[in-house]
Amino acid sequence: MTNKRFLSGITPSGDGTLHIGNYLGAVAQFIELSQKNEAFLMVADLHALTTIQEKKQLEKNVETLILSELALLKGFMDEEKFKKIVFFRQSDVPEHAELQTILNNVTPLGLLKRAHAYKDKLQNQDASDEEINLGLFNYPILMAADILLYKPQFIPVGKDQKQHIEIARDLAERFNKTFGKNIFVLPEPQIPEETAVIMGTDGKRKMSKSLGNIIAIFEPEEVIKKQVMSCYTDPTRAHTNDPGHVEGNMVFSYLDFFGERQTVDEYKEAYRQGRVADVEIKDYLFAALMKTFRPARDRYEELKANPKLVKEILEHGTYKAREAAGKTMVEVREAVGLNNSYAIGSSLIVDRSSKNNNCITIEDIAKLEVRVGKVVKAENVEKSDKLILLTVSFGEAGQRTIYTGVRGYGYTPEDFAGKQFFFVVNLKPRKMPGGESQGMILAVDSEPLPFGKHGATKPLFVSAEGLPVGARIR
Ligand code: TYM
């Protein structure tokens, strides 16, 4: 598959660490697929709230998962490849929650009752409807929103997520049909057979954070060693020199992915003939895991020590994600009838063609030159009852004359003289009584107004006291 868009997510549940099931079922696919496709990869922090309801724990889990995923997405340091990866946190894009609210209304209750996350909890964990929160019950709708917002063609996941993708397809169809618009694309699950379900170290159940049968990737070596040593092997084999079974033996299952082909084949043969001890193959598995994940483990520490870089990656991702999600939401609002002429539009980043759009782009903002200026002289303009003329120093960049029409609000020259403020300095000069205004002082409205509305409330001037005169604001 090439040049398509895909999306996937991982939930920072448990303690936020990644295990080799996540790696094989999801992250390894992301790495492979993101080289040729546009990848939206999300840390699904809103989903984690169904189980993690402790502030500190959630904060830590989100950090751990962000660092782990980035450490594994090794292409990210490489400029060209990184450009195709959009890595972001779900809660940084409020459109996910907004679309979930809308999709609630095309979701039959029965569909959710059949969803396995809810059903499993009800049956296996003996929980009642009184104990199960609505977040868990609703989970598939939020996940459908996660997916549909980005109109991806495919979703790489493990088999446990298949039903959720089917629900997303179902809701997409229902929405399109109900509102008579083909807005949502029906995504295909991408679940390679070999990695669809990675079994846990107990050899009985799927590897899962909540079952404690995992092999972690970024935990201390002693922890991983212990997890490897606990792997289910062959219970019928009492002594090292008894012939052993390779099938269903978790050490060999994992070695098929992480060991060297020839060595693994030799070990398998030796095991079948009773020539090698469990501990030896486990030691080899441990060494193979360390070899595979050594670069990522090192990178984890590097990233942890460089929060600025991590934040930059997330900022880039959030911008791209909001741009894509915002566009879809403009269409959704329009289709359902929320976009009439009184609507202001809740998304800050919206399609520029939208009729409610009063947004500018980051490129527009980058054109604005704002600097710290010091008012060296302030005087009333004689022929005006509004204007005050400021002579403003920008340090080495020189002086400017800048007018402000605020006497009507009770301001006097003394309010400005000798003080520092922020000024826009790349405006076209404007003719004024007795001279020209070579910039504009920045002010804040004294009352909050809705986004996009510009009122005429008393301006409050933004102090730039203590900042270097002439410095540029970025
Ligand atoms: P989560 O966090 O449980 O798992 C993340 C990814 O890892 C895969 N996986 C496995 N694959 C094979 N064998 C295993 N033992 C194994 N354990 C986990 C999962 O299938 C998944 O791909 N609801 C999702 C996160 C999510 C999402 C989305 C995914 C939220 N929004 C939108 C795709 C699209 C979850 O909790 O995955």
Coordinates of C-alpha atoms and ligand atoms in Angstrom, one line a residue:
M1 CA 0.0 0.0 0.0
T2 CA 1.4 3.3 -1.0
N3 CA 0.6 7.0 -0.7
K4 CA -2.5 6.5 1.4
R5 CA -3.4 7.8 4.7
F6 CA -3.6 5.7 7.8
L7 CA -4.4 6.3 11.4
S8 CA -3.8 4.4 14.6
G9 CA -3.7 4.9 18.3
I10 CA -2.3 3.5 21.5
T11 CA -3.9 4.0 24.9
P12 CA -1.7 5.0 27.8
S13 CA -3.4 2.6 30.2
G14 CA -1.8 0.3 32.8
D15 CA 1.5 2.1 33.5
G16 CA 1.9 3.5 30.0
T17 CA 4.7 1.2 29.0
L18 CA 4.7 -0.6 25.6
H19 CA 5.1 -4.3 25.4
I20 CA 6.3 -6.5 22.5
G21 CA 2.6 -7.3 21.6
N22 CA 2.0 -3.5 21.0
Y23 CA 5.3 -3.4 19.1
L24 CA 4.6 -6.4 16.8
G25 CA 0.8 -5.8 16.5
A26 CA 1.0 -2.0 16.0
V27 CA 4.2 0.0 16.2
A28 CA 6.4 -2.2 13.8
Q29 CA 3.6 -1.8 11.3
F30 CA 3.5 2.0 11.8
I31 CA 7.2 2.2 11.1
E32 CA 7.0 0.1 8.0
L33 CA 3.9 1.8 6.6
S34 CA 4.8 5.4 7.4
Q35 CA 7.7 5.3 5.0
K36 CA 5.3 5.3 2.1
N37 CA 2.0 6.6 3.5
E38 CA 0.8 9.5 5.4
A39 CA 0.6 8.4 9.1
F40 CA -1.6 9.9 11.8
L41 CA -0.4 8.3 15.1
M42 CA -2.2 9.2 18.3
V43 CA -1.6 8.8 22.0
A44 CA -5.2 8.1 23.0
D45 CA -5.2 9.8 26.4
L46 CA -9.0 10.4 26.5
H47 CA -9.5 6.6 26.2
A48 CA -7.2 6.0 29.2
L49 CA -9.7 7.9 31.4
T50 CA -12.0 4.9 31.4
T51 CA -9.5 3.2 33.8
I52 CA -7.0 5.8 34.9
Q53 CA -8.7 8.3 37.2
E54 CA -5.7 9.6 39.1
K55 CA -4.1 12.8 37.8
K56 CA -0.5 12.0 38.5
Q57 CA -0.8 8.5 37.1
L58 CA -2.3 9.7 33.8
E59 CA 0.3 12.4 33.4
K60 CA 3.1 9.9 33.9
N61 CA 1.5 7.3 31.6
V62 CA 1.1 9.8 28.8
E63 CA 4.7 10.9 29.2
T64 CA 5.9 7.3 29.2
L65 CA 3.9 6.4 26.1
I66 CA 4.9 9.5 24.2
L67 CA 8.6 8.8 24.8
S68 CA 8.3 5.1 24.1
E69 CA 6.5 5.6 20.8
L70 CA 8.8 8.3 19.6
A71 CA 11.9 6.2 20.6
L72 CA 10.6 3.4 18.4
L73 CA 9.6 5.5 15.4
K74 CA 13.2 5.7 14.5
G75 CA 12.5 7.4 11.2
F76 CA 11.5 10.5 13.1
M77 CA 15.1 11.9 13.2
D78 CA 15.3 11.6 9.5
E79 CA 13.7 14.7 8.1
E80 CA 12.1 13.3 4.9
K81 CA 10.5 10.3 6.7
F82 CA 9.4 12.3 9.6
K83 CA 7.4 14.7 7.4
K84 CA 4.9 11.9 6.8
I85 CA 4.3 11.1 10.4
V86 CA 1.8 13.2 12.3
F87 CA 2.3 12.3 16.0
F88 CA -0.1 13.9 18.5
R89 CA -2.2 13.5 21.6
Q90 CA -5.9 12.9 21.2
S91 CA -6.9 15.5 23.9
D92 CA -4.9 18.2 22.0
V93 CA -7.5 17.9 19.2
P94 CA -10.9 18.8 20.8
E95 CA -12.6 17.7 17.6
H96 CA -12.4 14.1 18.7
A97 CA -14.8 14.7 21.6
E98 CA -17.0 17.0 19.4
L99 CA -17.4 14.3 16.7
Q100 CA -18.1 11.7 19.4
T101 CA -21.0 13.8 20.6
I102 CA -22.5 14.0 17.1
L103 CA -21.9 10.3 16.4
N104 CA -23.7 9.4 19.7
N105 CA -26.9 10.3 17.8
V106 CA -26.5 7.8 15.0
T107 CA -25.4 4.9 17.3
P108 CA -27.9 2.3 18.3
L109 CA -27.7 1.2 22.0
G110 CA -27.7 -2.4 20.9
L111 CA -24.6 -2.0 18.8
L112 CA -22.7 -0.8 21.9
K113 CA -24.1 -3.6 24.1
R114 CA -22.6 -6.1 21.7
A115 CA -19.1 -4.4 21.8
H116 CA -16.6 -6.7 23.4
A117 CA -14.8 -4.2 25.7
Y118 CA -18.1 -3.7 27.6
K119 CA -19.3 -7.3 27.2
D120 CA -16.0 -8.8 28.5
K121 CA -16.0 -6.5 31.5
L122 CA -19.6 -7.5 32.3
Q123 CA -19.0 -11.2 31.9
N124 CA -15.4 -11.9 32.8
Q125 CA -14.8 -9.5 35.5
D126 CA -18.1 -9.9 37.1
A127 CA -18.8 -6.2 37.0
S128 CA -22.4 -4.9 37.0
D129 CA -23.8 -2.0 35.0
E130 CA -23.6 0.0 38.2
E131 CA -19.8 -0.3 38.2
I132 CA -19.1 0.1 34.5
N133 CA -18.6 3.7 33.5
L134 CA -20.2 5.2 30.4
G135 CA -16.8 6.0 29.1
L136 CA -16.0 2.3 28.6
F137 CA -19.5 1.7 27.2
N138 CA -19.1 4.6 24.8
Y139 CA -15.5 3.8 23.9
P140 CA -16.2 2.5 20.4
I141 CA -17.9 5.8 19.5
L142 CA -14.9 7.8 20.6
M143 CA -12.7 5.4 18.6
A144 CA -14.9 5.8 15.6
A145 CA -14.6 9.6 15.9
D146 CA -10.7 9.2 16.2
I147 CA -10.7 7.4 13.0
L148 CA -13.4 9.1 10.9
L149 CA -12.1 12.6 11.6
Y150 CA -9.0 11.9 9.4
K151 CA -10.7 10.0 6.6
P152 CA -7.9 7.4 6.6
Q153 CA -8.1 4.5 4.1
F154 CA -6.7 1.9 6.5
I155 CA -6.1 1.3 10.2
P156 CA -3.1 -0.9 11.3
V157 CA -4.0 -2.7 14.5
G158 CA -4.0 -6.0 16.3
K159 CA -7.0 -8.3 16.1
D160 CA -8.4 -7.1 19.4
Q161 CA -9.3 -3.8 17.7
K162 CA -11.1 -5.3 14.7
Q163 CA -14.5 -5.0 16.1
H164 CA -13.9 -1.3 16.9
I165 CA -13.0 -0.7 13.3
E166 CA -16.1 -2.5 12.1
I167 CA -18.2 -0.2 14.4
A168 CA -16.4 2.8 13.0
R169 CA -17.4 1.7 9.5
D170 CA -20.9 1.1 10.6
L171 CA -21.3 4.5 12.1
A172 CA -19.7 6.2 9.1
E173 CA -22.3 4.6 6.9
R174 CA -25.1 5.5 9.2
F175 CA -24.0 9.1 9.4
N176 CA -23.5 9.4 5.6
K177 CA -27.0 7.9 5.1
T178 CA -28.8 9.9 7.8
F179 CA -27.4 13.3 6.6
G180 CA -27.3 12.5 2.9
K181 CA -23.7 13.4 2.5
N182 CA -20.7 11.1 1.8
I183 CA -18.4 12.7 4.3
F184 CA -16.8 9.7 6.0
V185 CA -14.6 7.2 4.3
L186 CA -15.0 3.6 5.3
P187 CA -11.6 2.5 6.6
E188 CA -10.2 -1.0 6.2
P189 CA -8.5 -2.7 9.2
Q190 CA -5.0 -3.8 8.4
I191 CA -4.2 -6.8 10.6
P192 CA -1.4 -9.1 9.3
E193 CA -2.0 -12.7 10.3
E194 CA 1.4 -13.4 11.9
T195 CA 1.1 -10.5 14.4
A196 CA -2.7 -10.3 14.8
V197 CA -2.6 -11.7 18.3
I198 CA 0.7 -12.0 20.2
M199 CA 0.2 -14.3 23.1
G200 CA 1.3 -13.4 26.6
T201 CA 4.2 -15.0 28.5
D202 CA 1.6 -17.3 30.2
G203 CA 1.0 -18.9 26.7
K204 CA -2.7 -18.8 27.4
R205 CA -4.0 -15.4 26.8
K206 CA -3.3 -12.4 24.5
M207 CA -0.4 -10.3 25.8
S208 CA -2.0 -7.5 27.7
K209 CA -1.1 -4.8 30.1
S210 CA -4.0 -5.6 32.3
L211 CA -3.2 -9.4 32.5
G212 CA 0.4 -8.9 33.6
N213 CA 1.7 -11.4 31.0
I214 CA 3.9 -9.0 29.1
I215 CA 7.4 -8.5 28.0
A216 CA 8.1 -4.8 28.2
I217 CA 10.4 -2.8 25.9
F218 CA 11.6 0.1 28.0
E219 CA 11.6 -1.3 31.5
P220 CA 15.0 -1.8 33.4
E221 CA 16.9 -4.9 32.2
E222 CA 16.2 -6.8 35.4
V223 CA 12.5 -6.4 34.9
I224 CA 12.6 -7.6 31.3
K225 CA 14.9 -10.5 32.3
K226 CA 12.4 -11.6 34.9
Q227 CA 9.5 -11.4 32.3
V228 CA 11.5 -13.5 29.9
M229 CA 12.4 -16.1 32.5
S230 CA 8.7 -16.4 33.4
C231 CA 7.8 -17.5 29.8
Y232 CA 5.7 -20.6 29.3
T233 CA 7.8 -23.2 27.6
D234 CA 6.9 -27.0 27.6
P235 CA 5.3 -28.3 30.7
T236 CA 5.7 -31.9 29.5
R237 CA 9.4 -31.7 29.6
A238 CA 10.8 -32.5 33.1
H239 CA 14.6 -32.6 32.3
T240 CA 16.8 -30.8 29.9
N241 CA 17.6 -34.0 28.0
D242 CA 13.9 -34.8 27.5
P243 CA 12.8 -34.0 23.9
G244 CA 10.8 -30.7 24.0
H245 CA 8.0 -29.0 22.0
V246 CA 8.7 -25.9 20.1
E247 CA 5.1 -25.3 19.0
G248 CA 3.1 -23.3 21.6
N249 CA 6.4 -22.6 23.4
M250 CA 6.4 -18.9 24.0
V251 CA 10.1 -18.5 23.9
F252 CA 10.2 -19.8 20.4
S253 CA 7.2 -17.9 19.4
Y254 CA 9.0 -14.7 20.3
L255 CA 12.3 -15.9 18.9
D256 CA 10.6 -16.2 15.5
F257 CA 10.3 -12.5 15.5
F258 CA 13.4 -11.4 17.3
G259 CA 16.1 -14.1 16.9
E260 CA 18.4 -14.7 14.0
R261 CA 16.8 -17.2 11.7
Q262 CA 19.7 -19.7 11.6
T263 CA 20.4 -19.6 15.3
V264 CA 16.7 -20.0 16.1
D265 CA 16.4 -23.0 13.7
E266 CA 19.4 -24.6 15.4
Y267 CA 18.0 -24.0 18.8
K268 CA 14.6 -25.5 17.7
E269 CA 16.3 -28.6 16.5
A270 CA 18.4 -28.9 19.7
Y271 CA 15.3 -28.4 21.8
R272 CA 13.3 -31.1 20.0
Q273 CA 16.2 -33.5 20.7
G274 CA 16.6 -32.5 24.3
R275 CA 20.0 -30.9 23.9
V276 CA 19.4 -27.5 25.2
A277 CA 18.0 -26.2 28.6
D278 CA 15.1 -23.8 28.9
V279 CA 17.4 -21.3 30.6
E280 CA 19.7 -21.2 27.6
I281 CA 17.0 -20.4 25.1
K282 CA 15.6 -17.8 27.5
D283 CA 19.0 -16.2 27.8
Y284 CA 19.1 -16.1 24.0
L285 CA 15.7 -14.5 23.8
F286 CA 16.7 -11.9 26.3
A287 CA 19.9 -11.1 24.4
A288 CA 17.9 -10.9 21.1
L289 CA 15.4 -8.5 22.6
M290 CA 18.1 -6.3 24.0
K291 CA 19.8 -6.2 20.6
T292 CA 16.6 -5.3 18.8
F293 CA 15.6 -2.6 21.2
R294 CA 19.0 -1.2 22.3
P295 CA 18.9 1.8 19.9
A296 CA 15.3 2.6 20.9
R297 CA 16.1 2.2 24.6
D298 CA 19.0 4.6 24.2
R299 CA 16.8 7.0 22.3
Y300 CA 14.2 6.9 25.0
E301 CA 16.8 8.4 27.4
E302 CA 17.9 11.0 24.9
L303 CA 14.3 12.1 24.3
K304 CA 13.6 12.2 28.0
A305 CA 16.5 14.6 28.4
N306 CA 15.2 16.8 25.6
P307 CA 11.6 17.7 26.4
K308 CA 11.9 20.7 24.0
L309 CA 12.4 18.4 21.0
V310 CA 9.5 16.1 22.1
K311 CA 7.3 19.2 22.5
E312 CA 8.2 20.4 19.0
I313 CA 7.3 17.1 17.5
L314 CA 3.9 17.2 19.3
E315 CA 3.3 20.8 18.3
H316 CA 4.0 19.9 14.6
G317 CA 1.7 16.9 14.9
T318 CA -1.1 18.7 16.7
Y319 CA -1.1 21.5 14.1
K320 CA -1.4 19.0 11.3
A321 CA -4.0 16.9 13.1
R322 CA -6.1 19.9 13.9
E323 CA -5.9 21.1 10.4
A324 CA -7.2 17.8 9.1
A325 CA -9.8 17.3 11.9
G326 CA -11.0 20.9 11.6
K327 CA -11.7 20.4 7.9
T328 CA -13.8 17.4 8.5
M329 CA -15.7 19.1 11.3
V330 CA -16.6 22.0 9.0
E331 CA -18.2 19.5 6.7
V332 CA -19.9 17.6 9.6
R333 CA -21.3 20.8 11.1
E334 CA -22.6 21.9 7.7
A335 CA -24.2 18.5 7.0
V336 CA -26.0 18.2 10.3
G337 CA -27.2 21.8 10.3
L338 CA -25.0 23.4 13.0
N339 CA -23.4 25.8 10.7
N340 CA -26.1 28.5 10.1
S341 CA -25.3 32.1 9.8
Y342 CA -25.1 32.7 13.6
A343 CA -22.4 30.1 14.1
I344 CA -19.0 31.3 15.1
G345 CA -17.3 28.0 14.7
S346 CA -15.7 26.2 17.6
S347 CA -12.5 25.1 15.9
L348 CA -9.6 27.6 15.7
I349 CA -8.2 25.9 12.7
V350 CA -10.9 25.5 10.1
D351 CA -11.0 25.2 6.4
R352 CA -10.2 28.5 4.8
S353 CA -13.1 28.2 2.4
S354 CA -15.6 28.0 5.3
K355 CA -18.0 30.9 5.4
N356 CA -17.5 31.3 9.1
N357 CA -13.8 31.5 8.8
N358 CA -11.9 34.4 10.2
C359 CA -8.7 32.5 10.8
I360 CA -5.3 33.2 9.6
T361 CA -2.5 30.6 9.1
I362 CA 0.8 30.2 11.0
E363 CA 2.5 31.6 7.9
D364 CA 0.3 34.7 8.2
I365 CA 1.3 35.1 11.9
A366 CA 5.0 34.6 11.0
K367 CA 4.8 37.7 8.8
L368 CA 3.9 39.8 11.8
E369 CA 6.8 41.6 13.3
V370 CA 6.2 42.5 17.0
R371 CA 9.0 44.1 19.0
V372 CA 9.6 45.4 22.5
G373 CA 9.7 49.2 22.4
K374 CA 10.4 51.9 25.0
V375 CA 8.4 55.1 24.9
V376 CA 11.0 57.9 25.1
K377 CA 8.5 60.7 24.6
A378 CA 4.6 60.9 24.8
E379 CA 2.5 63.9 24.0
N380 CA -1.1 64.8 23.1
V381 CA -1.7 65.6 19.4
E382 CA -3.0 69.1 19.4
K383 CA -5.5 69.0 16.7
S384 CA -7.1 65.8 18.0
D385 CA -9.0 64.9 21.1
K386 CA -8.1 61.2 20.8
L387 CA -4.6 60.9 19.6
I388 CA -1.4 60.5 21.7
L389 CA 1.9 60.6 19.8
L390 CA 4.5 58.2 21.1
T391 CA 8.2 58.4 20.2
V392 CA 9.4 54.8 20.6
S393 CA 12.9 53.5 20.8
F394 CA 13.6 50.0 19.5
G395 CA 17.2 50.0 20.7
E396 CA 19.7 49.5 17.9
A397 CA 16.9 49.3 15.4
G398 CA 16.2 53.0 15.9
Q399 CA 13.2 55.2 16.8
R400 CA 9.7 55.4 15.4
T401 CA 6.7 57.7 15.8
I402 CA 3.6 55.7 16.7
Y403 CA 0.1 57.1 17.3
T404 CA -2.5 55.7 19.5
G405 CA -6.1 57.0 19.7
V406 CA -7.0 56.4 23.3
R407 CA -7.5 59.7 25.1
G408 CA -11.3 59.0 24.9
Y409 CA -10.7 56.2 27.4
G410 CA -9.0 58.5 29.8
Y411 CA -5.4 57.8 28.9
T412 CA -2.8 60.6 29.1
P413 CA 0.8 60.8 27.9
E414 CA 2.0 60.0 31.4
D415 CA 0.5 56.5 31.1
F416 CA 3.1 55.8 28.4
A417 CA 6.2 57.9 29.0
G418 CA 9.3 56.0 30.0
K419 CA 7.5 52.6 29.8
Q420 CA 7.9 49.5 27.6
F421 CA 5.2 47.9 25.5
F422 CA 4.8 45.6 22.5
F423 CA 4.5 47.2 19.1
V424 CA 3.7 45.8 15.6
V425 CA 6.5 47.3 13.5
N426 CA 5.9 46.1 9.9
L427 CA 2.7 47.9 9.2
K428 CA 2.4 50.2 6.2
P429 CA 3.0 53.7 7.6
R430 CA -0.2 55.7 7.9
K431 CA -0.5 59.5 7.5
M432 CA -1.6 61.2 10.8
P433 CA -2.0 64.8 11.8
G434 CA 1.5 66.2 12.0
G435 CA 3.3 63.1 10.8
E436 CA 2.9 59.4 10.2
S437 CA 2.3 56.3 12.4
Q438 CA 5.1 53.8 11.9
G439 CA 3.6 51.0 13.8
M440 CA 0.9 50.1 16.3
I441 CA 0.9 49.5 20.1
L442 CA -0.6 46.2 21.2
A443 CA -3.5 46.3 23.6
V444 CA -5.9 43.9 25.2
D445 CA -9.6 44.4 25.4
S446 CA -10.8 45.0 28.9
E447 CA -13.7 42.5 28.4
P448 CA -13.5 39.1 26.9
L449 CA -15.4 38.6 23.7
P450 CA -16.2 35.5 21.7
F451 CA -13.6 34.3 19.3
G452 CA -13.7 36.2 16.1
K453 CA -15.5 39.2 17.5
H454 CA -13.7 42.6 17.7
G455 CA -15.2 45.0 20.1
A456 CA -14.4 48.5 21.3
T457 CA -13.9 48.0 25.0
K458 CA -11.3 50.0 26.9
P459 CA -7.9 48.9 25.8
L460 CA -5.4 47.7 28.4
F461 CA -1.8 48.0 27.3
V462 CA 0.5 45.0 27.5
S463 CA 3.5 45.8 29.5
A464 CA 6.9 44.7 28.2
E465 CA 8.7 45.9 31.3
G466 CA 12.0 44.1 31.9
L467 CA 12.3 42.7 28.4
P468 CA 15.2 43.7 26.1
V469 CA 14.3 46.8 24.1
G470 CA 14.1 46.1 20.4
A471 CA 13.8 42.3 20.9
R472 CA 11.4 40.5 18.5
I473 CA 8.5 38.5 19.7
R474 CA 8.2 35.1 18.0
Ligands
TYM1 P1 -4.2 -0.6 22.9 O1 -3.5 0.5 23.6 O2 -4.8 -1.6 23.8 O3 -3.2 -1.3 22.0 C1 -2.4 -0.6 21.0 C2 -2.2 -1.4 19.8 O4 -1.5 -2.6 20.1 C3 -2.2 -3.7 19.6 N1 -2.0 -4.9 20.5 C4 -1.7 -6.1 20.2 N2 -1.5 -6.6 18.9 C5 -1.2 -8.0 18.9 N3 -1.1 -8.7 20.0 C6 -1.3 -8.2 21.2 N4 -1.2 -9.0 22.3 C7 -1.6 -6.9 21.4 N5 -1.9 -6.1 22.4 C8 -2.1 -4.8 21.9 C9 -3.6 -3.3 19.6 O5 -4.4 -4.1 18.7 C10 -3.5 -1.9 19.1 O6 -3.3 -1.8 17.7 N6 -8.5 1.5 21.4 C11 -7.1 1.3 21.1 C12 -6.4 2.6 20.8 C13 -7.1 3.5 19.9 C14 -7.1 3.3 18.4 C15 -7.9 4.4 18.0 C16 -6.5 2.4 17.6 C17 -7.8 4.6 20.2 N7 -8.3 5.2 19.0 C18 -8.1 4.6 16.6 C19 -6.8 2.6 16.2 C20 -7.5 3.6 15.7 C21 -6.4 0.6 22.2 O7 -6.8 0.7 23.3 O8 -5.3 -0.1 21.8

